[in-house]
Amino acid sequence: MAGVVGTGISSPPALMQNTLDALVQKKIAPYMADIVNKPSPAHWALQRSGKHVTGGALIFPLLTAEDPAGGAFYGDMNLNTSVFDPIIPAEQQWRFYYQNVAIATTDIILGSGGASAIDIVKAKMQIAAASLLPKLARANWGIFPNNTSNDIDSIPSWIATQNNTIAGVNRSSVTAWNPGAAVSNGSGALTVPNFESAYQSVTFGYDEPDTLLMNNYDYGKFKSQFINAGTSPGTVIKMNDNFTDREPAQLGLRYHFRVDNATVLADQYITAGTAYLWNSKYMWMNYHKNGYYIVRPWLMSSSQEVIASRIVVAEQLTNVRPLSACVITNLT
């Protein structure tokens, strides 16, 4: 029994390690510590605002041009009654994600009683959930290995790429389907003037961006410009009722740093050096009603004492007005 790992007695503090390994039973904590998963505020927000729909594909009409049949007239002037067709269909295909769960039945027998504080089946389902979430979070940002043609249309493909084809529409031909032009920060931390330039470039009247995301390091450097360094430990000048988003359900945390009308979030999945600015009412995650985090029944292989299940989700990311979003680059 010497050198037992997990439920054995370690030395120190045990002096008679072999004896205690044979006689003493350790208590296992009734929870699982997670040292793998990185929560994604972007995924939380998209999940929270997701729409549950059905259908074989996601199709929405795009108004691509102003109907020219209209304008000033007087008296009995002949008016333009020609038919104009400014609509083209944008079509997205559903994307499917799964997480496998497989357990040997012999492990279930050995791990379902006695000193075990967590049933092994429960533990494996927790592992599956914690393993699926990073895959979905990476897919949101198009990060390897979740950046294939089988993955969803990512945030960068929607608002950080010009002249690509997305939702079946070629942006080289339909330029209004492009996102707002990228704004270069030049270098260093994102400056307030450069942020304001990007913000105003995708603001249309009172229709303003409401979300700014960057990675944790860039977030900290940007936020430091709003802190009075002359005090100890430092006072956040604009973190008050007028500059704080208190909506707890929308993004999962109680308070958020906010600039203009945009809530600023740090997401560790974002590549350093780039910030994403968008209007959340135009971008959301679609979930198929018949494929919303389904847990499949446990099945056993015909030749092995192994049971397997899966968690399956059908989703696709939609942005119906990418013109209201842009990226800010060169945050160094």
mmCIF file of C-alpha atoms in Angstrom:
data_model
loop_
_atom_site.group_PDB
_atom_site.id
_atom_site.type_symbol
_atom_site.label_atom_id
_atom_site.label_comp_id
_atom_site.label_asym_id
_atom_site.label_seq_id
_atom_site.Cartn_x
_atom_site.Cartn_y
_atom_site.Cartn_z
ATOM 1 C CA MET A 1 0.000 0.000 0.000
ATOM 2 C CA ALA A 2 3.009 2.313 0.239
ATOM 3 C CA GLY A 3 2.773 5.366 -1.978
ATOM 4 C CA VAL A 4 -0.991 5.263 -2.334
ATOM 5 C CA VAL A 5 -2.327 8.227 -4.316
ATOM 6 C CA GLY A 6 -5.694 9.858 -3.597
ATOM 7 C CA THR A 7 -6.963 8.202 -0.426
ATOM 8 C CA GLY A 8 -3.590 7.230 1.037
ATOM 9 C CA ILE A 9 -1.692 8.996 3.823
ATOM 10 C CA SER A 10 1.031 11.357 2.668
ATOM 11 C CA SER A 11 4.284 12.013 4.469
ATOM 12 C CA PRO A 12 4.601 14.432 6.168
ATOM 13 C CA PRO A 13 2.667 14.485 8.485
ATOM 14 C CA ALA A 14 2.443 10.696 8.702
ATOM 15 C CA LEU A 15 5.426 8.971 10.263
ATOM 16 C CA MET A 16 4.106 5.396 9.912
ATOM 17 C CA GLN A 17 2.950 5.894 6.339
ATOM 18 C CA ASN A 18 2.638 2.223 5.372
ATOM 19 C CA THR A 19 0.601 1.401 8.492
ATOM 20 C CA LEU A 20 -1.736 4.367 8.069
ATOM 21 C CA ASP A 21 -2.165 3.630 4.343
ATOM 22 C CA ALA A 22 -3.491 0.226 5.386
ATOM 23 C CA LEU A 23 -5.677 1.346 8.293
ATOM 24 C CA VAL A 24 -6.881 4.931 7.864
ATOM 25 C CA GLN A 25 -9.577 6.080 5.476
ATOM 26 C CA LYS A 26 -9.516 9.688 4.311
ATOM 27 C CA LYS A 27 -12.646 11.801 3.889
ATOM 28 C CA ILE A 28 -13.255 12.868 0.306
ATOM 29 C CA ALA A 29 -14.532 16.426 -0.167
ATOM 30 C CA PRO A 30 -18.163 16.449 -1.437
ATOM 31 C CA TYR A 31 -17.392 18.668 -4.423
ATOM 32 C CA MET A 32 -15.127 18.689 -7.441
ATOM 33 C CA ALA A 33 -12.469 21.375 -7.798
ATOM 34 C CA ASP A 34 -12.259 22.786 -11.328
ATOM 35 C CA ILE A 35 -8.767 23.799 -12.458
ATOM 36 C CA VAL A 36 -9.473 23.564 -16.196
ATOM 37 C CA ASN A 37 -12.475 25.636 -17.227
ATOM 38 C CA LYS A 38 -12.279 29.376 -17.967
ATOM 39 C CA PRO A 39 -15.680 31.094 -17.763
ATOM 40 C CA SER A 40 -16.534 33.287 -20.750
ATOM 41 C CA PRO A 41 -18.645 36.419 -20.150
ATOM 42 C CA ALA A 42 -19.342 36.563 -23.890
ATOM 43 C CA HIS A 43 -20.724 33.029 -23.861
ATOM 44 C CA TRP A 44 -22.809 33.823 -20.783
ATOM 45 C CA ALA A 45 -24.312 36.905 -22.444
ATOM 46 C CA LEU A 46 -25.059 35.093 -25.717
ATOM 47 C CA GLN A 47 -26.548 32.138 -23.825
ATOM 48 C CA ARG A 48 -28.708 34.411 -21.687
ATOM 49 C CA SER A 49 -30.070 36.361 -24.674
ATOM 50 C CA GLY A 50 -30.377 33.285 -26.903
ATOM 51 C CA LYS A 51 -33.486 32.647 -28.964
ATOM 52 C CA HIS A 52 -35.103 29.210 -29.073
ATOM 53 C CA VAL A 53 -36.384 28.486 -32.561
ATOM 54 C CA THR A 54 -37.097 25.582 -34.904
ATOM 55 C CA GLY A 55 -36.612 24.923 -38.597
ATOM 56 C CA GLY A 56 -34.177 23.313 -40.978
ATOM 57 C CA ALA A 57 -32.202 26.536 -41.463
ATOM 58 C CA LEU A 58 -32.083 30.117 -40.233
ATOM 59 C CA ILE A 59 -33.281 32.497 -42.936
ATOM 60 C CA PHE A 60 -33.839 36.222 -42.558
ATOM 61 C CA PRO A 61 -34.459 38.913 -45.206
ATOM 62 C CA LEU A 62 -31.874 41.623 -45.781
ATOM 63 C CA LEU A 63 -32.942 45.061 -46.953
ATOM 64 C CA THR A 64 -29.998 45.897 -49.171
ATOM 65 C CA ALA A 65 -30.979 49.220 -50.730
ATOM 66 C CA GLU A 66 -33.419 52.086 -50.505
ATOM 67 C CA ASP A 67 -36.451 51.818 -52.804
ATOM 68 C CA PRO A 68 -35.946 54.729 -55.243
ATOM 69 C CA ALA A 69 -39.655 54.989 -56.110
ATOM 70 C CA GLY A 70 -40.469 57.992 -53.966
ATOM 71 C CA GLY A 71 -39.635 61.633 -53.360
ATOM 72 C CA ALA A 72 -41.055 65.090 -53.939
ATOM 73 C CA PHE A 73 -43.999 65.635 -56.298
ATOM 74 C CA TYR A 74 -46.590 68.294 -57.160
ATOM 75 C CA GLY A 75 -50.127 68.265 -58.526
ATOM 76 C CA ASP A 76 -50.835 65.711 -61.253
ATOM 77 C CA MET A 77 -47.238 64.661 -61.870
ATOM 78 C CA ASN A 78 -46.786 61.047 -62.946
ATOM 79 C CA LEU A 79 -45.450 59.098 -59.986
ATOM 80 C CA ASN A 80 -43.014 56.198 -60.170
ATOM 81 C CA THR A 81 -44.921 52.956 -59.554
ATOM 82 C CA SER A 82 -42.214 50.562 -60.697
ATOM 83 C CA VAL A 83 -41.678 47.450 -58.616
ATOM 84 C CA PHE A 84 -38.361 47.323 -56.780
ATOM 85 C CA ASP A 85 -37.056 44.193 -55.032
ATOM 86 C CA PRO A 86 -34.444 45.225 -52.415
ATOM 87 C CA ILE A 87 -34.605 42.019 -50.354
ATOM 88 C CA ILE A 88 -32.136 39.153 -50.476
ATOM 89 C CA PRO A 89 -32.326 36.123 -48.176
ATOM 90 C CA ALA A 90 -29.515 35.445 -45.715
ATOM 91 C CA GLU A 91 -29.344 31.798 -44.693
ATOM 92 C CA GLN A 92 -27.405 30.157 -41.893
ATOM 93 C CA GLN A 93 -27.094 26.458 -41.224
ATOM 94 C CA TRP A 94 -27.388 24.926 -37.784
ATOM 95 C CA ARG A 95 -24.193 23.750 -36.136
ATOM 96 C CA PHE A 96 -24.083 20.860 -33.697
ATOM 97 C CA TYR A 97 -21.840 20.274 -30.705
ATOM 98 C CA TYR A 98 -21.526 17.226 -28.499
ATOM 99 C CA GLN A 99 -19.696 16.093 -25.395
ATOM 100 C CA ASN A 100 -19.164 12.404 -24.875
ATOM 101 C CA VAL A 101 -19.608 10.717 -21.477
ATOM 102 C CA ALA A 102 -18.285 7.161 -21.147
ATOM 103 C CA ILE A 103 -17.868 5.081 -17.988
ATOM 104 C CA ALA A 104 -16.787 1.508 -17.416
ATOM 105 C CA THR A 105 -19.430 -0.337 -15.431
ATOM 106 C CA THR A 106 -16.715 -1.795 -13.205
ATOM 107 C CA ASP A 107 -15.786 1.764 -12.187
ATOM 108 C CA ILE A 108 -19.435 2.464 -11.360
ATOM 109 C CA ILE A 109 -19.501 -0.579 -9.072
ATOM 110 C CA LEU A 110 -16.342 0.513 -7.271
ATOM 111 C CA GLY A 111 -17.168 4.222 -7.165
ATOM 112 C CA SER A 112 -20.751 4.270 -5.956
ATOM 113 C CA GLY A 113 -20.494 3.593 -2.246
ATOM 114 C CA GLY A 114 -18.336 3.483 0.852
ATOM 115 C CA ALA A 115 -16.234 6.587 1.425
ATOM 116 C CA SER A 116 -17.086 8.121 -1.947
ATOM 117 C CA ALA A 117 -18.535 11.581 -1.398
ATOM 118 C CA ILE A 118 -19.315 12.084 -5.104
ATOM 119 C CA ASP A 119 -20.989 9.351 -7.121
ATOM 120 C CA ILE A 120 -18.803 8.570 -10.138
ATOM 121 C CA VAL A 121 -21.691 8.971 -12.596
ATOM 122 C CA LYS A 122 -22.476 12.409 -11.174
ATOM 123 C CA ALA A 123 -18.793 13.309 -11.320
ATOM 124 C CA LYS A 124 -18.543 12.263 -14.985
ATOM 125 C CA MET A 125 -21.576 14.383 -15.887
ATOM 126 C CA GLN A 126 -19.990 17.359 -14.147
ATOM 127 C CA ILE A 127 -16.793 16.754 -16.105
ATOM 128 C CA ALA A 128 -18.811 16.585 -19.331
ATOM 129 C CA ALA A 129 -20.537 19.898 -18.652
ATOM 130 C CA ALA A 130 -17.237 21.556 -17.752
ATOM 131 C CA SER A 131 -15.663 20.117 -20.911
ATOM 132 C CA LEU A 132 -18.435 21.228 -23.270
ATOM 133 C CA LEU A 133 -18.464 24.869 -22.165
ATOM 134 C CA PRO A 134 -14.887 25.665 -23.306
ATOM 135 C CA LYS A 135 -15.651 24.159 -26.709
ATOM 136 C CA LEU A 136 -18.655 26.457 -27.096
ATOM 137 C CA ALA A 137 -16.693 29.458 -25.804
ATOM 138 C CA ARG A 138 -13.842 28.822 -28.265
ATOM 139 C CA ALA A 139 -16.346 28.457 -31.099
ATOM 140 C CA ASN A 140 -17.752 31.911 -30.301
ATOM 141 C CA TRP A 141 -14.320 33.383 -31.023
ATOM 142 C CA GLY A 142 -13.241 30.955 -33.745
ATOM 143 C CA ILE A 143 -10.328 29.581 -31.715
ATOM 144 C CA PHE A 144 -8.619 26.315 -32.685
ATOM 145 C CA PRO A 145 -9.754 23.563 -32.675
ATOM 146 C CA ASN A 146 -13.281 25.031 -32.771
ATOM 147 C CA ASN A 147 -12.742 27.073 -35.928
ATOM 148 C CA THR A 148 -13.675 24.597 -38.659
ATOM 149 C CA SER A 149 -16.402 24.695 -41.291
ATOM 150 C CA ASN A 150 -18.528 22.629 -38.896
ATOM 151 C CA ASP A 151 -18.416 25.370 -36.258
ATOM 152 C CA ILE A 152 -20.750 28.331 -35.856
ATOM 153 C CA ASP A 153 -20.219 31.681 -37.547
ATOM 154 C CA SER A 154 -17.870 33.248 -35.019
ATOM 155 C CA ILE A 155 -17.815 36.749 -33.577
ATOM 156 C CA PRO A 156 -14.632 37.667 -35.518
ATOM 157 C CA SER A 157 -16.160 36.402 -38.768
ATOM 158 C CA TRP A 158 -19.196 38.610 -38.139
ATOM 159 C CA ILE A 159 -17.616 41.857 -36.966
ATOM 160 C CA ALA A 160 -13.851 41.659 -37.555
ATOM 161 C CA THR A 161 -13.749 40.533 -41.188
ATOM 162 C CA GLN A 162 -14.506 42.550 -44.303
ATOM 163 C CA ASN A 163 -15.638 41.231 -47.694
ATOM 164 C CA ASN A 164 -16.103 37.614 -46.597
ATOM 165 C CA THR A 165 -19.149 35.478 -47.277
ATOM 166 C CA ILE A 166 -21.369 34.882 -44.282
ATOM 167 C CA ALA A 167 -24.952 33.622 -44.042
ATOM 168 C CA GLY A 168 -24.650 32.926 -47.768
ATOM 169 C CA VAL A 169 -24.182 36.613 -48.629
ATOM 170 C CA ASN A 170 -20.992 37.850 -50.285
ATOM 171 C CA ARG A 171 -19.975 41.034 -48.543
ATOM 172 C CA SER A 172 -17.829 42.094 -51.485
ATOM 173 C CA SER A 173 -21.037 42.494 -53.482
ATOM 174 C CA VAL A 174 -23.363 43.572 -50.663
ATOM 175 C CA THR A 175 -21.098 46.025 -48.864
ATOM 176 C CA ALA A 176 -23.808 47.087 -46.409
ATOM 177 C CA TRP A 177 -23.524 43.569 -44.956
ATOM 178 C CA ASN A 178 -19.963 44.362 -43.832
ATOM 179 C CA PRO A 179 -19.228 45.373 -40.237
ATOM 180 C CA GLY A 180 -18.052 48.845 -39.366
ATOM 181 C CA ALA A 181 -14.490 49.629 -40.383
ATOM 182 C CA ALA A 182 -11.798 48.538 -37.955
ATOM 183 C CA VAL A 183 -10.282 51.308 -35.864
ATOM 184 C CA SER A 184 -6.548 51.150 -35.148
ATOM 185 C CA ASN A 185 -5.436 52.114 -31.664
ATOM 186 C CA GLY A 186 -1.869 52.688 -32.856
ATOM 187 C CA SER A 187 -0.104 51.134 -29.880
ATOM 188 C CA GLY A 188 -0.282 50.809 -26.114
ATOM 189 C CA ALA A 189 -3.434 50.625 -24.017
ATOM 190 C CA LEU A 190 -6.721 51.463 -25.702
ATOM 191 C CA THR A 191 -7.073 55.219 -25.370
ATOM 192 C CA VAL A 192 -10.330 56.965 -24.639
ATOM 193 C CA PRO A 193 -10.173 59.046 -27.895
ATOM 194 C CA ASN A 194 -9.615 55.904 -29.983
ATOM 195 C CA PHE A 195 -12.459 54.135 -28.213
ATOM 196 C CA GLU A 196 -14.685 57.154 -28.806
ATOM 197 C CA SER A 197 -13.754 57.174 -32.490
ATOM 198 C CA ALA A 198 -14.785 53.526 -32.820
ATOM 199 C CA TYR A 199 -17.917 54.084 -30.751
ATOM 200 C CA GLN A 200 -19.154 56.981 -32.850
ATOM 201 C CA SER A 201 -18.367 55.154 -36.099
ATOM 202 C CA VAL A 202 -21.013 52.528 -35.274
ATOM 203 C CA THR A 203 -23.509 54.814 -33.501
ATOM 204 C CA PHE A 204 -26.642 55.788 -35.415
ATOM 205 C CA GLY A 205 -28.641 58.402 -33.552
ATOM 206 C CA TYR A 206 -29.731 56.828 -30.300
ATOM 207 C CA ASP A 207 -28.850 53.365 -31.576
ATOM 208 C CA GLU A 208 -25.565 52.913 -29.724
ATOM 209 C CA PRO A 209 -23.234 49.964 -29.074
ATOM 210 C CA ASP A 210 -23.746 48.460 -25.630
ATOM 211 C CA THR A 211 -20.929 45.917 -25.332
ATOM 212 C CA LEU A 212 -17.131 46.251 -25.419
ATOM 213 C CA LEU A 213 -15.028 43.142 -24.903
ATOM 214 C CA MET A 214 -11.288 42.594 -24.660
ATOM 215 C CA ASN A 215 -9.004 40.178 -22.887
ATOM 216 C CA ASN A 216 -8.155 40.630 -19.211
ATOM 217 C CA TYR A 217 -4.809 42.355 -19.733
ATOM 218 C CA ASP A 218 -6.162 44.879 -22.248
ATOM 219 C CA TYR A 219 -9.213 45.424 -20.039
ATOM 220 C CA GLY A 220 -7.017 46.281 -17.060
ATOM 221 C CA LYS A 221 -4.904 48.729 -19.050
ATOM 222 C CA PHE A 222 -7.984 50.462 -20.434
ATOM 223 C CA LYS A 223 -9.722 50.619 -17.067
ATOM 224 C CA SER A 224 -6.642 52.120 -15.375
ATOM 225 C CA GLN A 225 -7.241 55.338 -17.313
ATOM 226 C CA PHE A 226 -10.400 55.839 -15.253
ATOM 227 C CA ILE A 227 -8.660 55.428 -11.889
ATOM 228 C CA ASN A 228 -7.244 58.278 -9.846
ATOM 229 C CA ALA A 229 -3.734 57.070 -9.067
ATOM 230 C CA GLY A 230 -3.192 59.923 -6.614
ATOM 231 C CA THR A 231 -5.193 58.175 -3.932
ATOM 232 C CA SER A 232 -4.463 54.938 -2.153
ATOM 233 C CA PRO A 233 -5.394 52.292 -3.164
ATOM 234 C CA GLY A 234 -6.932 54.263 -6.023
ATOM 235 C CA THR A 235 -10.411 55.543 -6.686
ATOM 236 C CA VAL A 236 -12.396 54.576 -9.737
ATOM 237 C CA ILE A 237 -13.568 57.964 -10.939
ATOM 238 C CA LYS A 238 -16.389 56.836 -13.207
ATOM 239 C CA MET A 239 -17.561 53.750 -11.337
ATOM 240 C CA ASN A 240 -20.775 55.267 -10.018
ATOM 241 C CA ASP A 241 -24.496 55.015 -10.702
ATOM 242 C CA ASN A 242 -24.150 56.847 -13.999
ATOM 243 C CA PHE A 243 -21.276 54.731 -15.268
ATOM 244 C CA THR A 244 -22.108 51.305 -13.896
ATOM 245 C CA ASP A 245 -24.324 48.584 -15.320
ATOM 246 C CA ARG A 246 -26.234 47.056 -12.394
ATOM 247 C CA GLU A 247 -28.233 44.531 -14.415
ATOM 248 C CA PRO A 248 -27.258 41.237 -12.750
ATOM 249 C CA ALA A 249 -29.130 38.832 -15.022
ATOM 250 C CA GLN A 250 -27.780 40.096 -18.324
ATOM 251 C CA LEU A 251 -24.112 39.323 -17.882
ATOM 252 C CA GLY A 252 -23.848 37.322 -14.691
ATOM 253 C CA LEU A 253 -21.958 39.728 -12.436
ATOM 254 C CA ARG A 254 -23.363 42.495 -10.303
ATOM 255 C CA TYR A 255 -21.337 45.526 -11.416
ATOM 256 C CA HIS A 256 -19.566 46.323 -14.651
ATOM 257 C CA PHE A 257 -17.295 49.099 -15.810
ATOM 258 C CA ARG A 258 -19.116 51.138 -18.433
ATOM 259 C CA VAL A 259 -17.999 53.778 -20.931
ATOM 260 C CA ASP A 260 -20.632 55.760 -22.833
ATOM 261 C CA ASN A 261 -23.450 53.236 -23.218
ATOM 262 C CA ALA A 262 -21.128 50.229 -23.549
ATOM 263 C CA THR A 263 -20.603 47.720 -20.756
ATOM 264 C CA VAL A 264 -16.933 46.712 -20.712
ATOM 265 C CA LEU A 265 -16.162 43.036 -20.142
ATOM 266 C CA ALA A 266 -12.980 41.018 -19.883
ATOM 267 C CA ASP A 267 -12.994 37.651 -21.637
ATOM 268 C CA GLN A 268 -9.906 35.445 -21.501
ATOM 269 C CA TYR A 269 -10.772 33.768 -24.787
ATOM 270 C CA ILE A 270 -10.170 36.972 -26.767
ATOM 271 C CA THR A 271 -6.785 37.282 -28.429
ATOM 272 C CA ALA A 272 -4.678 40.028 -26.877
ATOM 273 C CA GLY A 273 -4.517 43.238 -28.875
ATOM 274 C CA THR A 274 -8.098 43.349 -30.163
ATOM 275 C CA ALA A 275 -11.282 44.785 -28.670
ATOM 276 C CA TYR A 276 -14.780 44.033 -29.971
ATOM 277 C CA LEU A 277 -17.580 46.592 -29.914
ATOM 278 C CA TRP A 278 -21.158 45.662 -30.772
ATOM 279 C CA ASN A 279 -24.847 46.267 -30.177
ATOM 280 C CA SER A 280 -26.247 43.209 -28.415
ATOM 281 C CA LYS A 281 -29.803 43.668 -29.687
ATOM 282 C CA TYR A 282 -28.578 42.764 -33.189
ATOM 283 C CA MET A 283 -26.437 39.760 -32.248
ATOM 284 C CA TRP A 284 -27.646 36.684 -30.415
ATOM 285 C CA MET A 285 -27.237 32.928 -30.238
ATOM 286 C CA ASN A 286 -29.971 30.788 -31.781
ATOM 287 C CA TYR A 287 -30.763 27.450 -30.152
ATOM 288 C CA HIS A 288 -32.858 24.791 -31.823
ATOM 289 C CA LYS A 289 -35.766 23.902 -29.548
ATOM 290 C CA ASN A 290 -35.324 20.232 -30.350
ATOM 291 C CA GLY A 291 -31.580 20.285 -29.734
ATOM 292 C CA TYR A 292 -31.107 22.364 -26.622
ATOM 293 C CA TYR A 293 -28.579 20.603 -24.391
ATOM 294 C CA ILE A 294 -30.064 17.155 -24.821
ATOM 295 C CA VAL A 295 -28.669 14.388 -22.609
ATOM 296 C CA ARG A 296 -28.880 11.132 -24.562
ATOM 297 C CA PRO A 297 -29.909 7.877 -22.838
ATOM 298 C CA TRP A 298 -27.107 5.677 -21.574
ATOM 299 C CA LEU A 299 -26.225 2.883 -23.985
ATOM 300 C CA MET A 300 -23.900 -0.075 -23.546
ATOM 301 C CA SER A 301 -21.536 -1.417 -26.158
ATOM 302 C CA SER A 302 -22.275 -4.941 -27.346
ATOM 303 C CA SER A 303 -18.712 -6.073 -26.651
ATOM 304 C CA GLN A 304 -17.601 -3.941 -23.682
ATOM 305 C CA GLU A 305 -18.771 -3.230 -20.161
ATOM 306 C CA VAL A 306 -18.879 0.496 -20.943
ATOM 307 C CA ILE A 307 -21.914 2.762 -20.940
ATOM 308 C CA ALA A 308 -21.950 5.982 -22.913
ATOM 309 C CA SER A 309 -24.096 9.086 -23.187
ATOM 310 C CA ARG A 310 -23.738 12.484 -24.868
ATOM 311 C CA ILE A 311 -24.733 16.073 -24.330
ATOM 312 C CA VAL A 312 -25.862 17.591 -27.645
ATOM 313 C CA VAL A 313 -26.676 21.192 -28.533
ATOM 314 C CA ALA A 314 -27.698 22.771 -31.862
ATOM 315 C CA GLU A 315 -26.847 26.460 -32.164
ATOM 316 C CA GLN A 316 -25.823 29.262 -34.524
ATOM 317 C CA LEU A 317 -24.695 32.842 -33.953
ATOM 318 C CA THR A 318 -26.633 35.525 -35.839
ATOM 319 C CA ASN A 319 -25.942 39.211 -36.391
ATOM 320 C CA VAL A 320 -28.667 40.996 -38.347
ATOM 321 C CA ARG A 321 -26.885 44.370 -38.433
ATOM 322 C CA PRO A 322 -23.097 43.932 -38.454
ATOM 323 C CA LEU A 323 -22.794 47.563 -39.556
ATOM 324 C CA SER A 324 -23.425 48.430 -35.881
ATOM 325 C CA ALA A 325 -20.269 46.628 -34.737
ATOM 326 C CA CYS A 326 -16.526 46.933 -35.261
ATOM 327 C CA VAL A 327 -13.145 45.924 -33.868
ATOM 328 C CA ILE A 328 -10.398 48.047 -32.391
ATOM 329 C CA THR A 329 -6.945 46.726 -33.215
ATOM 330 C CA ASN A 330 -3.327 47.288 -32.146
ATOM 331 C CA LEU A 331 -3.790 47.243 -28.390
ATOM 332 C CA THR A 332 -0.220 46.474 -27.378
#
